[in-house]
């Protein structure tokens, strides 16, 4: 089954404790992206990757890091989480960048609470 | 900075009625997306609109794009309860860049 998986699905942590949210897709997609969703703000793009070793900032990259060492994985790293990073996070992937009618697949989401 | 605005933010409508959700964006774009999100769930891709005048239809939903007016609409025909969800539009302002900017969403509630 074609899917995007995220782990963990729920996480409660404390300020300053480094964490990683994993994202993996089994569709051989080139493009992957991370979003955060906050009430009243919709979804905002954090980082995206056009292919292996190619990443770029979205609209709200501060406080986050990503890496794309393999095509299927795109982890989101919070080196020193703060309470304002409490949010619902989605990973997404897409087959072809730059055109076409391909759809974007979203993972199930990770609800993060930083105390 | 690209801004994407949706109207209305909240919509409550009776079954069987028609209504339209509007998505305005502030800069030139030739790609616009519509997504659906059920409460507590992830996002589901509905439509990809790639050119001026594009129209896509799936069941009771129809989406259109007017790039000159920088406007997309999502029209709901003869609404049914199953369509209750939050609908988002998203715009790719730089062709080939894939950076998406989302609207704040329209929470649609269909009343029996």
CSV table of C-alpha atoms in Angstrom, one decimal:
chain,number,residue,atom,x,y,z
A,1,UNK,CA,0.0,0.0,0.0
A,2,UNK,CA,1.3,3.4,-1.0
A,3,UNK,CA,1.8,5.5,2.1
A,4,UNK,CA,3.6,8.1,4.1
A,5,UNK,CA,4.4,7.1,7.6
A,6,UNK,CA,5.4,9.3,10.5
A,7,UNK,CA,6.7,8.4,14.0
A,8,UNK,CA,5.9,9.0,16.7
A,9,UNK,CA,2.2,9.9,16.2
A,10,UNK,CA,2.1,11.6,19.6
A,11,UNK,CA,4.9,13.1,21.6
A,12,UNK,CA,5.1,15.1,24.8
A,13,UNK,CA,8.5,16.4,25.7
A,14,UNK,CA,10.2,19.2,27.6
A,15,UNK,CA,11.9,22.4,26.5
A,16,UNK,CA,15.4,21.8,25.2
A,17,UNK,CA,15.4,18.0,24.8
A,18,UNK,CA,16.4,17.2,21.3
A,19,UNK,CA,13.9,15.1,19.3
A,20,UNK,CA,13.4,13.7,15.8
A,21,UNK,CA,10.2,12.9,14.0
A,22,UNK,CA,10.7,10.4,11.3
A,23,UNK,CA,9.0,10.4,7.9
A,24,UNK,CA,9.2,7.6,5.3
A,25,UNK,CA,7.4,7.0,2.0
A,26,UNK,CA,7.3,3.9,0.0
A,27,UNK,CA,6.4,5.4,-3.4
A,28,UNK,CA,9.8,6.4,-4.6
A,29,UNK,CA,8.8,10.0,-4.6
A,30,UNK,CA,11.4,12.7,-5.3
A,31,UNK,CA,9.7,15.5,-3.4
A,32,UNK,CA,9.1,15.5,0.3
A,33,UNK,CA,8.0,18.3,2.7
A,34,UNK,CA,7.2,19.1,6.3
A,35,UNK,CA,4.3,21.3,7.5
A,36,UNK,CA,3.0,22.4,10.8
A,37,UNK,CA,-0.7,23.0,11.4
A,38,UNK,CA,-1.9,25.5,14.0
A,39,UNK,CA,-5.4,26.7,14.7
A,40,UNK,CA,-6.3,29.7,12.7
A,41,UNK,CA,-3.1,29.6,10.7
A,42,UNK,CA,-3.7,26.6,8.4
A,43,UNK,CA,-0.6,24.7,7.2
A,44,UNK,CA,2.7,26.3,7.0
A,45,UNK,CA,5.6,24.7,5.2
A,46,UNK,CA,8.8,24.2,7.3
A,47,UNK,CA,11.2,22.6,4.9
A,48,UNK,CA,11.1,20.7,1.7
A,49,UNK,CA,13.3,18.5,-0.4
A,50,UNK,CA,13.4,18.2,-4.2
A,51,UNK,CA,15.6,15.1,-4.1
A,52,UNK,CA,18.3,13.4,-2.1
A,53,UNK,CA,20.7,15.9,-0.5
A,54,UNK,CA,18.6,18.8,-1.8
A,55,UNK,CA,16.7,20.7,0.8
A,56,UNK,CA,15.3,24.2,1.2
A,57,UNK,CA,13.5,26.4,3.7
A,58,UNK,CA,9.8,26.9,3.6
A,59,UNK,CA,8.0,29.7,5.4
A,60,UNK,CA,8.7,28.8,9.0
A,61,UNK,CA,12.1,27.0,9.2
A,62,UNK,CA,13.4,28.6,12.4
A,63,UNK,CA,14.1,26.0,15.1
A,64,UNK,CA,14.0,23.0,12.7
A,65,UNK,CA,16.5,21.0,10.8
A,66,UNK,CA,16.0,18.3,8.1
A,67,UNK,CA,18.1,15.9,6.2
A,68,UNK,CA,17.6,13.8,3.0
A,69,UNK,CA,20.2,11.1,2.9
A,70,UNK,CA,17.9,8.6,1.3
A,71,UNK,CA,15.1,9.1,-1.1
A,72,UNK,CA,12.5,7.4,1.2
A,73,UNK,CA,13.3,9.2,4.4
A,74,UNK,CA,13.0,12.8,5.5
A,75,UNK,CA,13.4,13.3,9.2
A,76,UNK,CA,12.5,16.5,11.0
A,77,UNK,CA,14.9,17.4,13.8
A,78,UNK,CA,14.2,19.8,16.7
A,79,UNK,CA,17.6,20.5,18.3
A,80,UNK,CA,16.2,22.5,21.2
A,81,UNK,CA,12.4,22.4,21.3
A,82,UNK,CA,10.5,25.3,22.7
A,83,UNK,CA,6.8,25.6,23.7
A,84,UNK,CA,6.0,27.6,20.5
A,85,UNK,CA,6.8,24.5,18.5
A,86,UNK,CA,3.8,22.7,20.1
A,87,UNK,CA,1.8,21.8,17.0
A,88,UNK,CA,0.5,19.2,14.6
A,89,UNK,CA,3.1,18.2,12.1
A,90,UNK,CA,2.6,16.6,8.7
A,91,UNK,CA,5.0,15.1,6.3
A,92,UNK,CA,4.1,14.9,2.6
A,93,UNK,CA,5.6,13.5,-0.6
A,94,UNK,CA,5.0,13.8,-4.3
A,95,UNK,CA,6.2,11.8,-7.3
A,96,UNK,CA,7.4,14.5,-9.7
A,97,UNK,CA,8.4,18.1,-9.0
A,98,UNK,CA,8.0,20.8,-11.6
A,99,UNK,CA,4.7,20.0,-13.2
A,100,UNK,CA,2.2,17.3,-14.0
A,101,UNK,CA,-1.0,16.3,-12.3
A,102,UNK,CA,0.6,14.2,-9.6
A,103,UNK,CA,-1.0,14.4,-6.2
A,104,UNK,CA,0.6,15.1,-2.9
A,105,UNK,CA,0.3,12.4,-0.2
A,106,UNK,CA,0.2,13.3,3.4
A,107,UNK,CA,1.3,11.3,6.4
A,108,UNK,CA,-1.0,10.7,9.4
A,109,UNK,CA,0.4,13.6,11.4
A,110,UNK,CA,2.5,13.9,14.6
A,111,UNK,CA,1.0,15.8,17.5
A,112,UNK,CA,3.9,17.4,19.5
A,113,UNK,CA,3.6,19.1,22.9
A,114,UNK,CA,6.6,20.9,24.3
A,115,UNK,CA,6.3,21.7,28.0
B,1,UNK,CA,5.1,37.5,0.3
B,2,UNK,CA,2.4,35.2,-1.1
B,3,UNK,CA,-0.9,35.4,0.7
B,4,UNK,CA,-3.7,33.0,0.3
B,5,UNK,CA,-7.1,33.8,1.6
B,6,UNK,CA,-10.1,31.6,1.8
B,7,UNK,CA,-13.7,32.7,2.2
B,8,UNK,CA,-15.7,31.9,4.2
B,9,UNK,CA,-13.7,30.5,7.1
B,10,UNK,CA,-16.8,28.7,8.5
B,11,UNK,CA,-19.8,27.5,6.5
B,12,UNK,CA,-22.8,25.7,7.8
B,13,UNK,CA,-25.3,24.6,5.1
B,14,UNK,CA,-28.2,22.4,4.7
B,15,UNK,CA,-28.2,19.1,2.8
B,16,UNK,CA,-29.2,19.5,-0.8
B,17,UNK,CA,-28.0,23.1,-1.1
B,18,UNK,CA,-25.3,24.5,-3.3
B,19,UNK,CA,-22.5,26.7,-2.2
B,20,UNK,CA,-19.0,28.0,-3.2
B,21,UNK,CA,-15.8,28.4,-1.3
B,22,UNK,CA,-13.4,31.0,-2.6
B,23,UNK,CA,-9.6,31.1,-2.6
B,24,UNK,CA,-7.8,34.3,-3.5
B,25,UNK,CA,-4.0,34.6,-3.8
B,26,UNK,CA,-1.8,37.5,-4.1
B,27,UNK,CA,0.9,36.7,-6.7
B,28,UNK,CA,1.1,35.0,-10.1
B,29,UNK,CA,0.7,31.3,-9.9
B,30,UNK,CA,-0.2,28.6,-12.4
B,31,UNK,CA,-0.7,25.8,-9.9
B,32,UNK,CA,-3.4,25.5,-7.3
B,33,UNK,CA,-4.4,22.6,-5.1
B,34,UNK,CA,-7.5,21.7,-3.1
B,35,UNK,CA,-7.4,19.4,-0.1
B,36,UNK,CA,-9.8,18.0,2.4
B,37,UNK,CA,-9.2,17.3,6.1
B,38,UNK,CA,-11.6,15.4,8.3
B,39,UNK,CA,-11.4,16.1,12.1
B,40,UNK,CA,-8.3,14.5,13.6
B,41,UNK,CA,-7.2,13.1,10.3
B,42,UNK,CA,-4.6,13.9,7.6
B,43,UNK,CA,-5.1,15.8,4.4
B,44,UNK,CA,-6.5,14.2,1.3
B,45,UNK,CA,-5.7,15.6,-2.1
B,46,UNK,CA,-8.9,16.6,-4.1
B,47,UNK,CA,-7.8,18.6,-7.1
B,48,UNK,CA,-4.8,19.9,-8.9
B,49,UNK,CA,-5.4,22.9,-11.2
B,50,UNK,CA,-2.6,23.7,-13.6
B,51,UNK,CA,-3.7,26.4,-16.0
B,52,UNK,CA,-6.1,29.3,-16.4
B,53,UNK,CA,-9.6,28.1,-17.0
B,54,UNK,CA,-8.9,24.7,-15.6
B,55,UNK,CA,-12.0,22.9,-14.2
B,56,UNK,CA,-12.0,19.6,-12.4
B,57,UNK,CA,-15.0,17.7,-11.0
B,58,UNK,CA,-15.3,14.8,-8.7
B,59,UNK,CA,-18.8,13.8,-7.5
B,60,UNK,CA,-20.5,16.8,-5.9
B,61,UNK,CA,-17.3,18.9,-5.9
B,62,UNK,CA,-16.1,21.1,-8.8
B,63,UNK,CA,-13.0,23.3,-8.7
B,64,UNK,CA,-12.0,26.0,-11.1
B,65,UNK,CA,-9.0,28.3,-11.6
B,66,UNK,CA,-8.9,31.9,-13.0
B,67,UNK,CA,-5.2,32.8,-12.9
B,68,UNK,CA,-5.9,36.4,-14.2
B,69,UNK,CA,-8.2,37.1,-11.3
B,70,UNK,CA,-6.0,35.0,-9.0
B,71,UNK,CA,-9.0,33.1,-7.8
B,72,UNK,CA,-10.1,29.5,-7.4
B,73,UNK,CA,-13.5,28.3,-6.4
B,74,UNK,CA,-14.6,25.0,-5.0
B,75,UNK,CA,-18.3,24.5,-5.7
B,76,UNK,CA,-20.4,22.1,-3.8
B,77,UNK,CA,-23.6,20.8,-5.5
B,78,UNK,CA,-26.5,19.3,-3.5
B,79,UNK,CA,-24.4,18.9,-0.4
B,80,UNK,CA,-24.6,15.7,1.7
B,81,UNK,CA,-23.4,15.1,5.2
B,82,UNK,CA,-20.3,13.2,4.1
B,83,UNK,CA,-18.9,16.4,2.7
B,84,UNK,CA,-18.5,17.9,6.2
B,85,UNK,CA,-14.8,18.6,6.6
B,86,UNK,CA,-12.2,21.4,6.4
B,87,UNK,CA,-11.2,22.4,2.9
B,88,UNK,CA,-7.9,24.0,2.1
B,89,UNK,CA,-6.5,25.5,-1.0
B,90,UNK,CA,-2.8,25.8,-1.6
B,91,UNK,CA,-0.8,27.7,-4.1
B,92,UNK,CA,2.6,27.1,-5.7
B,93,UNK,CA,3.9,30.5,-6.5
B,94,UNK,CA,7.1,29.5,-8.2
B,95,UNK,CA,6.9,27.0,-11.0
B,96,UNK,CA,9.1,24.0,-10.3
B,97,UNK,CA,9.9,25.2,-6.8
B,98,UNK,CA,7.1,23.2,-5.0
B,99,UNK,CA,6.9,25.6,-2.2
B,100,UNK,CA,3.2,25.6,-1.1
B,101,UNK,CA,1.4,28.3,0.7
B,102,UNK,CA,-1.9,27.2,2.2
B,103,UNK,CA,-5.1,29.1,2.9
B,104,UNK,CA,-6.4,29.0,6.5
B,105,UNK,CA,-9.1,26.6,5.5
B,106,UNK,CA,-12.9,26.6,5.4
B,107,UNK,CA,-14.7,24.4,7.9
B,108,UNK,CA,-17.8,23.1,6.2
B,109,UNK,CA,-20.6,21.6,8.2
B,110,UNK,CA,-23.5,20.0,6.4
B,111,UNK,CA,-26.7,19.9,8.5
B,112,UNK,CA,-29.2,17.2,7.7
